[in-house]
C-alpha cells in the first residue's frame, strides 16, 4: 500500500484535502469518489529517499514509451501540456500515470520539462533528462524528443539482447551448481557406511570429496547466511564513492567483460553527445550533459577532466586519447569529426558502429561462457564419480588379493 496526498471538492463545493492509503493512484481516486468527493489532485507521497517510486523495473520502460509518444505529439504541433495530458491518458499502469501527472502539474506551473523529469529518476535516465534539456535550450524540443526516443529504443534493444543472451548461461550455471550439491548432499553420503573404518586406506581424492560432502551438510546453512551477509555488506559498501570507483576500475580491467563495458559506455556517451551537437548545443555544455550519462565513474571522471580543459580552450580528441578510457576506434572517429567540422555526425556514426561491435562481442562472450560452464559441470561430476569409484575399486583389489 502507498500513501497519497489529495485535494478534492465535496458535493457542496467545499474544499477537502488530506492523505489516503491505496494500492495505486487509480485506487485512491476511486476511494475518494466513493465518499462523494470529486478528486482534483492525487499525488503519491515521496519516500524516505525524497522521491516516489514506480512499480518494479517497469518505470524506465514506461518512461521511454511516454517519451516516444510525446515526441510524436509535440512534432505534430501540440502544446507541451496538451501532449503530456494525451500521453498520460494512454498509460495503462495507473501508478505510472500518477508520476506522469506530477510532471504535467509541474509543467503547467511553469517548470521546464527536463526539470520536472529530473524529479522522477526512477522513470527517466540521465540521458533522457540531458537530451530534453538540450531541446529546451535550442527551442527544438520535438526534434530532441524524437532523437531521445530513438536513443532509448536502441538502449532497450541492447538491454533485451544482454538479458536474452545471459538466460542460457545463467540457467546452465544454476543447473551445474544444483547437480554438484545434489551429489554432495545425497549421492556421496550413500557410500560413507561402505568406507566406515577404512578412511586411512582411501585415496586422497575420495577423502577430499567426502570431506566436502560433510562440510556442505554440516555448515551449508551457515555458509548461505555468511554469503547473504557478505552481499549485504558489499551493497552497503557500494554506497561509498571510493568503493564504487574501485569497483568500476576493476570492471574495466577484466578481460573480455571490461572492453565490452567500455564500448557500451562509449556508445551511450557518443550517441548522447552527437545528438546534443546536432541539436546545436555548444561543445562545452554538450560534454557536461553527456558526461552525466556515463555510469562508470572512472570513465566519467576522465571525460569530466577533458570537459574542463575544453571549457578553458583546449582540444577534445588529444586529451581523450591521452586519458586511455575510450576505445582506439572512438579516437579515430573523434579526430575525423574535429578535422571535418562534422563532430556530431561522426559521433552518431561511432555510436552505431559500437552498437554493432557490442553485439558481436556479447555473442563472443556468451560463446565462451557456455562451453566453459559445461566443461566445469562435466569435470566436477566426473571428478566426484572418479573419486568414489577409485575407492570402490581399491577395496575390490584388496579383497581379491586377500
Tab-separated table of C-alpha atoms in Angstrom:
chain	number	residue	atom	x	y	z
A	1	UNK	CA	0.000	0.000	0.000
A	2	UNK	CA	1.144	3.545	-0.762
A	3	UNK	CA	0.139	6.873	0.748
A	4	UNK	CA	-1.316	9.640	-1.409
A	5	UNK	CA	-1.826	13.338	-0.755
A	6	UNK	CA	-5.112	14.509	-2.269
A	7	UNK	CA	-7.163	17.623	-2.909
A	8	UNK	CA	-10.867	17.213	-3.685
A	9	UNK	CA	-14.194	19.008	-3.711
A	10	UNK	CA	-17.228	17.974	-1.676
A	11	UNK	CA	-20.710	17.924	-3.207
A	12	UNK	CA	-21.439	21.335	-1.707
A	13	UNK	CA	-18.293	22.792	-3.311
A	14	UNK	CA	-16.193	22.889	-0.130
A	15	UNK	CA	-12.519	22.061	-0.463
A	16	UNK	CA	-11.205	18.850	1.034
A	17	UNK	CA	-7.591	17.714	1.475
A	18	UNK	CA	-5.701	15.018	3.318
A	19	UNK	CA	-3.965	11.687	2.891
A	20	UNK	CA	-5.237	8.282	1.874
A	21	UNK	CA	-3.724	4.814	1.557
A	22	UNK	CA	-4.334	2.806	-1.606
A	23	UNK	CA	-2.649	0.274	-3.852
A	24	UNK	CA	-2.124	2.860	-6.591
A	25	UNK	CA	-3.309	6.250	-7.814
A	26	UNK	CA	-6.342	4.829	-9.585
A	27	UNK	CA	-7.494	3.038	-6.438
A	28	UNK	CA	-7.048	6.254	-4.422
A	29	UNK	CA	-9.199	8.181	-6.899
A	30	UNK	CA	-11.917	5.527	-6.780
A	31	UNK	CA	-11.873	5.543	-2.977
A	32	UNK	CA	-12.372	9.315	-2.946
A	33	UNK	CA	-15.216	9.107	-5.441
A	34	UNK	CA	-16.986	6.519	-3.298
A	35	UNK	CA	-17.097	9.103	-0.485
A	36	UNK	CA	-18.912	11.516	-2.801
A	37	UNK	CA	-15.879	13.778	-3.312
A	38	UNK	CA	-14.531	14.863	-6.691
A	39	UNK	CA	-10.719	14.413	-6.843
A	40	UNK	CA	-8.782	17.460	-8.032
A	41	UNK	CA	-5.251	16.199	-7.398
A	42	UNK	CA	-3.901	12.869	-6.166
A	43	UNK	CA	-0.164	12.630	-5.640
A	44	UNK	CA	1.880	9.834	-4.087
A	45	UNK	CA	3.866	10.938	-1.050
A	46	UNK	CA	7.638	10.801	-1.511
A	47	UNK	CA	9.554	8.043	0.236
A	48	UNK	CA	12.483	8.453	2.644
A	49	UNK	CA	14.860	8.997	-0.265
A	50	UNK	CA	12.846	12.017	-1.330
A	51	UNK	CA	11.047	10.598	-4.340
A	52	UNK	CA	8.131	8.395	-5.226
A	53	UNK	CA	8.792	5.103	-6.876
A	54	UNK	CA	7.014	3.484	-9.770
A	55	UNK	CA	6.490	-0.255	-9.520
A	56	UNK	CA	9.375	-2.627	-10.101
A	57	UNK	CA	11.522	-2.338	-13.196
A	58	UNK	CA	8.674	-1.076	-15.360
A	59	UNK	CA	9.455	2.578	-14.657
A	60	UNK	CA	12.161	3.197	-17.257
A	61	UNK	CA	10.272	1.238	-19.917
A	62	UNK	CA	7.124	3.281	-19.249
A	63	UNK	CA	9.168	6.479	-19.311
A	64	UNK	CA	10.690	5.562	-22.679
A	65	UNK	CA	7.254	4.741	-24.121
A	66	UNK	CA	5.879	8.059	-22.887
A	67	UNK	CA	8.762	9.967	-24.457
A	68	UNK	CA	8.207	8.247	-27.800
A	69	UNK	CA	4.523	9.177	-27.765
A	70	UNK	CA	5.249	12.690	-26.511
A	71	UNK	CA	7.756	13.228	-29.340
A	72	UNK	CA	5.133	12.388	-31.948
A	73	UNK	CA	2.562	14.707	-30.375
A	74	UNK	CA	4.964	17.644	-29.958
A	75	UNK	CA	6.276	17.202	-33.504
A	76	UNK	CA	2.643	17.306	-34.664
A	77	UNK	CA	2.353	20.827	-33.257
A	78	UNK	CA	0.522	20.242	-29.956
A	79	UNK	CA	1.345	22.343	-26.925
A	80	UNK	CA	3.534	20.530	-24.416
A	81	UNK	CA	0.947	20.357	-21.648
A	82	UNK	CA	-1.727	19.065	-24.031
A	83	UNK	CA	0.688	16.486	-25.441
A	84	UNK	CA	1.569	15.347	-21.907
A	85	UNK	CA	-2.095	15.043	-20.995
A	86	UNK	CA	-2.779	12.865	-24.056
A	87	UNK	CA	0.274	10.706	-23.315
A	88	UNK	CA	-0.927	10.173	-19.738
A	89	UNK	CA	-4.366	9.076	-20.940
A	90	UNK	CA	-2.735	6.255	-22.918
A	91	UNK	CA	-0.754	4.893	-19.947
A	92	UNK	CA	-2.297	1.610	-18.817
A	93	UNK	CA	-0.493	1.380	-15.451
A	94	UNK	CA	-2.177	3.986	-13.253
A	95	UNK	CA	0.783	4.008	-10.855
A	96	UNK	CA	2.955	5.277	-13.699
A	97	UNK	CA	0.224	7.737	-14.656
A	98	UNK	CA	0.410	9.299	-11.193
A	99	UNK	CA	4.102	10.098	-11.699
A	100	UNK	CA	3.496	11.498	-15.165
A	101	UNK	CA	0.661	13.597	-13.751
A	102	UNK	CA	3.176	15.129	-11.339
A	103	UNK	CA	5.291	16.120	-14.337
A	104	UNK	CA	2.257	17.615	-16.087
A	105	UNK	CA	1.428	19.632	-12.969
A	106	UNK	CA	4.998	20.972	-12.748
A	107	UNK	CA	4.985	21.906	-16.448
A	108	UNK	CA	1.678	23.750	-16.092
A	109	UNK	CA	3.162	25.634	-13.137
A	110	UNK	CA	5.969	26.862	-15.390
A	111	UNK	CA	8.763	24.365	-14.745
A	112	UNK	CA	10.824	23.148	-17.730
A	113	UNK	CA	10.069	19.590	-18.797
A	114	UNK	CA	13.646	18.500	-18.090
A	115	UNK	CA	13.470	19.775	-14.501
A	116	UNK	CA	10.157	18.004	-13.941
A	117	UNK	CA	11.624	14.792	-15.373
A	118	UNK	CA	14.651	15.122	-13.080
A	119	UNK	CA	12.296	14.746	-10.104
A	120	UNK	CA	11.452	11.239	-11.352
A	121	UNK	CA	14.822	9.428	-11.621
A	122	UNK	CA	13.099	6.051	-11.452
A	123	UNK	CA	11.287	6.911	-14.688
A	124	UNK	CA	13.868	8.897	-16.651
A	125	UNK	CA	17.588	8.298	-17.030
A	126	UNK	CA	20.287	10.950	-17.043
A	127	UNK	CA	20.392	10.590	-20.842
A	128	UNK	CA	16.696	11.447	-21.153
A	129	UNK	CA	16.982	14.465	-18.883
A	130	UNK	CA	20.119	15.775	-20.610
A	131	UNK	CA	18.727	15.497	-24.143
A	132	UNK	CA	15.404	17.047	-23.123
A	133	UNK	CA	17.275	19.938	-21.522
A	134	UNK	CA	19.208	20.429	-24.768
A	135	UNK	CA	15.987	20.521	-26.799
A	136	UNK	CA	14.586	23.162	-24.479
A	137	UNK	CA	17.792	25.197	-24.761
A	138	UNK	CA	17.683	25.445	-28.563
A	139	UNK	CA	13.897	25.630	-28.918
A	140	UNK	CA	13.626	22.322	-30.795
A	141	UNK	CA	12.053	20.122	-28.136
A	142	UNK	CA	10.124	17.895	-30.554
A	143	UNK	CA	13.240	17.065	-32.546
A	144	UNK	CA	15.185	16.413	-29.343
A	145	UNK	CA	12.478	14.118	-28.012
A	146	UNK	CA	12.455	12.195	-31.311
A	147	UNK	CA	16.216	11.675	-31.079
A	148	UNK	CA	15.803	10.712	-27.435
A	149	UNK	CA	13.097	8.180	-28.258
A	150	UNK	CA	15.376	6.575	-30.845
A	151	UNK	CA	18.282	6.531	-28.381
A	152	UNK	CA	16.193	4.939	-25.637
A	153	UNK	CA	14.859	2.323	-28.053
A	154	UNK	CA	18.402	1.374	-29.050
A	155	UNK	CA	19.394	1.120	-25.384
A	156	UNK	CA	16.329	-1.018	-24.684
A	157	UNK	CA	17.219	-3.289	-27.617
A	158	UNK	CA	20.728	-3.709	-26.204
A	159	UNK	CA	19.382	-4.492	-22.724
A	160	UNK	CA	16.989	-7.060	-24.161
A	161	UNK	CA	19.865	-8.611	-26.087
A	162	UNK	CA	22.007	-8.814	-22.937
A	163	UNK	CA	19.193	-10.328	-20.870
A	164	UNK	CA	18.159	-12.858	-23.505
A	165	UNK	CA	21.781	-13.810	-24.175
A	166	UNK	CA	22.513	-14.399	-20.484
A	167	UNK	CA	19.471	-16.579	-19.804
A	168	UNK	CA	21.075	-19.803	-21.065
A	169	UNK	CA	24.496	-19.394	-19.361
A	170	UNK	CA	22.867	-18.431	-16.056
A	171	UNK	CA	20.428	-21.343	-16.256
A	172	UNK	CA	23.297	-23.678	-17.097
A	173	UNK	CA	25.314	-22.380	-14.133
A	174	UNK	CA	22.364	-22.923	-11.784
A	175	UNK	CA	21.948	-26.475	-13.087
A	176	UNK	CA	25.679	-27.109	-12.649
A	177	UNK	CA	25.662	-25.947	-9.036
A	178	UNK	CA	22.460	-27.891	-8.381
A	179	UNK	CA	23.931	-31.138	-9.726
A	180	UNK	CA	27.110	-30.732	-7.675
A	181	UNK	CA	25.120	-30.004	-4.499
A	182	UNK	CA	22.820	-32.947	-5.218
A	183	UNK	CA	25.782	-35.302	-5.418
A	184	UNK	CA	27.450	-33.907	-2.299
A	185	UNK	CA	24.238	-33.929	-0.235
A	186	UNK	CA	22.632	-37.199	-1.338
A	187	UNK	CA	24.896	-39.373	-3.500
A	188	UNK	CA	28.242	-39.239	-1.681
A	189	UNK	CA	26.721	-39.934	1.796
A	190	UNK	CA	25.413	-43.279	0.477
A	191	UNK	CA	28.994	-44.551	0.329
A	192	UNK	CA	30.102	-43.368	3.780
A	193	UNK	CA	28.882	-46.523	5.517
A	194	UNK	CA	30.771	-48.613	2.964
A	195	UNK	CA	34.017	-46.790	3.737
A	196	UNK	CA	33.474	-46.588	7.508
A	197	UNK	CA	36.594	-47.588	9.462
A	198	UNK	CA	38.790	-47.598	6.368
A	199	UNK	CA	39.391	-43.872	5.933
A	200	UNK	CA	43.146	-44.343	6.152
A	201	UNK	CA	43.093	-46.576	3.077
A	202	UNK	CA	41.004	-44.221	0.925
A	203	UNK	CA	42.601	-42.367	-1.998
A	204	UNK	CA	43.240	-38.639	-1.353
A	205	UNK	CA	40.629	-37.621	-3.936
A	206	UNK	CA	37.963	-39.669	-2.132
A	207	UNK	CA	38.893	-38.124	1.204
A	208	UNK	CA	38.528	-34.637	-0.301
A	209	UNK	CA	35.116	-35.421	-1.818
A	210	UNK	CA	33.774	-36.948	1.400
A	211	UNK	CA	35.136	-34.024	3.416
A	212	UNK	CA	33.397	-31.589	1.075
A	213	UNK	CA	30.168	-33.543	1.465
A	214	UNK	CA	30.384	-33.430	5.279
A	215	UNK	CA	31.160	-29.697	5.196
A	216	UNK	CA	28.176	-28.889	2.958
A	217	UNK	CA	25.834	-30.976	5.097
A	218	UNK	CA	27.143	-29.597	8.381
A	219	UNK	CA	27.759	-25.957	7.540
A	220	UNK	CA	25.686	-25.353	4.403
A	221	UNK	CA	23.127	-23.117	6.098
A	222	UNK	CA	25.844	-21.155	7.875
A	223	UNK	CA	27.640	-20.746	4.559
A	224	UNK	CA	24.468	-19.418	2.915
A	225	UNK	CA	23.992	-16.989	5.801
A	226	UNK	CA	27.602	-15.824	5.506
A	227	UNK	CA	27.172	-15.282	1.759
A	228	UNK	CA	23.968	-13.303	2.355
A	229	UNK	CA	25.651	-11.124	4.984
A	230	UNK	CA	28.624	-10.636	2.698
A	231	UNK	CA	26.410	-9.498	-0.164
A	232	UNK	CA	24.550	-7.144	2.162
A	233	UNK	CA	27.830	-5.676	3.391
A	234	UNK	CA	29.051	-5.303	-0.165
A	235	UNK	CA	25.861	-3.489	-1.153
A	236	UNK	CA	26.321	-1.110	1.794
A	237	UNK	CA	29.964	-0.537	0.864
A	238	UNK	CA	28.964	0.298	-2.714
A	239	UNK	CA	27.256	3.421	-1.399
A	240	UNK	CA	30.716	4.839	-0.720
A	241	UNK	CA	32.147	6.761	-3.724
A	242	UNK	CA	35.650	5.388	-3.190
A	243	UNK	CA	34.375	1.796	-3.229
A	244	UNK	CA	32.319	2.383	-6.379
A	245	UNK	CA	35.347	3.952	-8.029
A	246	UNK	CA	37.487	0.923	-7.176
A	247	UNK	CA	34.747	-1.401	-8.472
A	248	UNK	CA	34.478	0.488	-11.764
A	249	UNK	CA	38.255	0.441	-12.198
A	250	UNK	CA	38.279	-3.319	-11.575
A	251	UNK	CA	35.466	-3.927	-14.056
A	252	UNK	CA	37.331	-2.078	-16.814
A	253	UNK	CA	40.424	-4.192	-16.153
A	254	UNK	CA	38.608	-7.523	-16.569
A	255	UNK	CA	39.353	-9.431	-19.786
A	256	UNK	CA	36.516	-9.524	-22.332
A	257	UNK	CA	33.975	-8.016	-19.928
A	258	UNK	CA	36.000	-4.850	-19.330
A	259	UNK	CA	36.295	-3.999	-23.009
A	260	UNK	CA	32.604	-4.801	-23.521
A	261	UNK	CA	31.603	-2.390	-20.738
A	262	UNK	CA	33.965	0.263	-22.102
A	263	UNK	CA	32.329	0.093	-25.527
A	264	UNK	CA	28.802	0.129	-24.103
A	265	UNK	CA	29.571	3.292	-22.123
A	266	UNK	CA	31.336	4.882	-25.092
A	267	UNK	CA	28.402	4.160	-27.391
A	268	UNK	CA	25.961	5.769	-24.952
A	269	UNK	CA	28.231	8.794	-24.498
A	270	UNK	CA	28.817	9.184	-28.241
A	271	UNK	CA	25.126	8.931	-29.118
A	272	UNK	CA	24.133	11.490	-26.490
A	273	UNK	CA	26.956	13.912	-27.350
A	274	UNK	CA	26.267	13.548	-31.077
A	275	UNK	CA	22.547	14.248	-30.612
A	276	UNK	CA	23.329	17.302	-28.494
A	277	UNK	CA	25.813	18.706	-31.001
A	278	UNK	CA	23.442	18.104	-33.905
A	279	UNK	CA	20.841	19.950	-31.835
A	280	UNK	CA	23.176	22.951	-31.909
A	281	UNK	CA	24.207	22.741	-28.270
A	282	UNK	CA	27.695	24.145	-27.612
A	283	UNK	CA	30.507	21.610	-27.168
A	284	UNK	CA	31.226	22.640	-23.570
A	285	UNK	CA	27.595	22.329	-22.494
A	286	UNK	CA	27.117	19.154	-24.540
A	287	UNK	CA	30.113	17.493	-22.875
A	288	UNK	CA	28.808	18.407	-19.427
A	289	UNK	CA	25.398	16.926	-20.262
A	290	UNK	CA	26.735	13.811	-21.980
A	291	UNK	CA	29.116	13.105	-19.098
A	292	UNK	CA	26.101	12.558	-16.843
A	293	UNK	CA	25.010	9.567	-18.946
A	294	UNK	CA	28.168	7.553	-18.158
A	295	UNK	CA	27.644	5.083	-15.317
A	296	UNK	CA	31.311	4.074	-14.927
A	297	UNK	CA	32.926	6.609	-12.599
A	298	UNK	CA	36.439	6.084	-13.973
A	299	UNK	CA	35.329	6.985	-17.487
A	300	UNK	CA	33.063	9.779	-16.270
A	301	UNK	CA	35.889	11.320	-14.261
A	302	UNK	CA	38.282	11.247	-17.210
A	303	UNK	CA	35.727	12.809	-19.566
A	304	UNK	CA	34.872	15.405	-16.906
A	305	UNK	CA	38.522	16.484	-16.764
A	306	UNK	CA	38.614	16.718	-20.549
A	307	UNK	CA	35.426	18.802	-20.465
A	308	UNK	CA	37.109	21.222	-18.073
A	309	UNK	CA	40.033	21.517	-20.491
A	310	UNK	CA	37.675	22.199	-23.402
A	311	UNK	CA	35.973	24.871	-21.323
A	312	UNK	CA	39.349	26.559	-20.901
A	313	UNK	CA	40.016	26.472	-24.633
A	314	UNK	CA	41.682	23.079	-25.046
A	315	UNK	CA	41.007	20.407	-27.635
A	316	UNK	CA	38.857	17.303	-27.369
A	317	UNK	CA	40.441	14.394	-29.215
A	318	UNK	CA	44.024	14.638	-27.915
A	319	UNK	CA	43.077	14.749	-24.200
A	320	UNK	CA	40.604	11.895	-24.644
A	321	UNK	CA	43.272	9.826	-26.406
A	322	UNK	CA	45.721	10.570	-23.583
A	323	UNK	CA	43.185	9.515	-20.926
A	324	UNK	CA	43.005	5.995	-22.378
A	325	UNK	CA	39.402	5.441	-21.281
A	326	UNK	CA	37.890	5.314	-24.782
A	327	UNK	CA	38.489	2.574	-27.366
A	328	UNK	CA	41.018	3.404	-30.078
A	329	UNK	CA	38.213	3.187	-32.636
A	330	UNK	CA	36.434	6.075	-30.919
A	331	UNK	CA	39.517	8.290	-31.057
A	332	UNK	CA	39.692	7.865	-34.828
A	333	UNK	CA	36.072	8.928	-35.288
A	334	UNK	CA	36.536	11.903	-32.961
A	335	UNK	CA	39.649	13.087	-34.772
A	336	UNK	CA	37.895	12.840	-38.136
A	337	UNK	CA	34.892	14.725	-36.808
A	338	UNK	CA	37.018	17.557	-35.454
A	339	UNK	CA	39.059	17.873	-38.629
A	340	UNK	CA	35.972	17.966	-40.873
A	341	UNK	CA	33.805	20.042	-38.501
A	342	UNK	CA	31.266	17.189	-38.530
A	343	UNK	CA	31.743	16.034	-34.954
A	344	UNK	CA	28.049	15.445	-34.255
A	345	UNK	CA	27.552	13.287	-37.325
A	346	UNK	CA	30.745	11.283	-36.679
A	347	UNK	CA	29.725	10.664	-33.057
A	348	UNK	CA	26.362	9.298	-34.187
A	349	UNK	CA	28.114	7.016	-36.676
A	350	UNK	CA	30.546	5.954	-33.964
A	351	UNK	CA	27.627	5.011	-31.705
A	352	UNK	CA	26.102	2.885	-34.491
A	353	UNK	CA	29.427	1.134	-35.134
A	354	UNK	CA	29.942	0.473	-31.421
A	355	UNK	CA	26.413	-0.893	-31.080
A	356	UNK	CA	27.155	-3.491	-33.741
A	357	UNK	CA	30.526	-4.234	-32.171
A	358	UNK	CA	28.937	-4.667	-28.733
A	359	UNK	CA	26.513	-7.215	-30.147
A	360	UNK	CA	29.394	-9.148	-31.708
A	361	UNK	CA	31.458	-9.065	-28.509
A	362	UNK	CA	28.466	-10.071	-26.414
A	363	UNK	CA	27.820	-13.082	-28.618
A	364	UNK	CA	31.513	-13.942	-28.373
A	365	UNK	CA	31.395	-13.676	-24.575
A	366	UNK	CA	28.346	-15.925	-24.404
A	367	UNK	CA	30.119	-18.317	-26.762
A	368	UNK	CA	32.982	-18.562	-24.275
A	369	UNK	CA	30.842	-18.792	-21.129
A	370	UNK	CA	28.536	-21.560	-22.304
A	371	UNK	CA	31.179	-24.229	-23.059
A	372	UNK	CA	33.201	-23.138	-20.017
A	373	UNK	CA	30.250	-23.794	-17.698
A	374	UNK	CA	29.514	-27.077	-19.486
A	375	UNK	CA	33.116	-28.224	-19.089
A	376	UNK	CA	33.070	-27.186	-15.412
A	377	UNK	CA	29.917	-29.195	-14.793
A	378	UNK	CA	31.203	-32.271	-16.605
A	379	UNK	CA	34.641	-32.137	-14.994
A	380	UNK	CA	33.246	-31.681	-11.477
A	381	UNK	CA	30.741	-34.518	-11.765
A	382	UNK	CA	33.364	-36.768	-13.369
A	383	UNK	CA	35.843	-35.971	-10.589
A	384	UNK	CA	33.307	-36.869	-7.879
A	385	UNK	CA	32.377	-40.120	-9.606
A	386	UNK	CA	36.023	-40.977	-10.231
A	387	UNK	CA	36.891	-40.365	-6.561
A	388	UNK	CA	34.128	-42.715	-5.386
A	389	UNK	CA	34.860	-45.388	-7.990
A	390	UNK	CA	38.600	-45.387	-7.291
A	391	UNK	CA	37.889	-46.095	-3.618
A	392	UNK	CA	35.463	-48.928	-4.500
A	393	UNK	CA	37.883	-50.474	-6.972
A	394	UNK	CA	40.670	-50.189	-4.387
A	395	UNK	CA	38.639	-52.184	-1.889
A	396	UNK	CA	37.829	-54.807	-4.547
A	397	UNK	CA	41.514	-55.210	-5.345
A	398	UNK	CA	42.310	-55.702	-1.672
A	399	UNK	CA	39.536	-58.273	-1.366
A	400	UNK	CA	40.837	-60.228	-4.397
A	401	UNK	CA	44.407	-60.105	-3.132
A	402	UNK	CA	43.437	-61.443	0.257
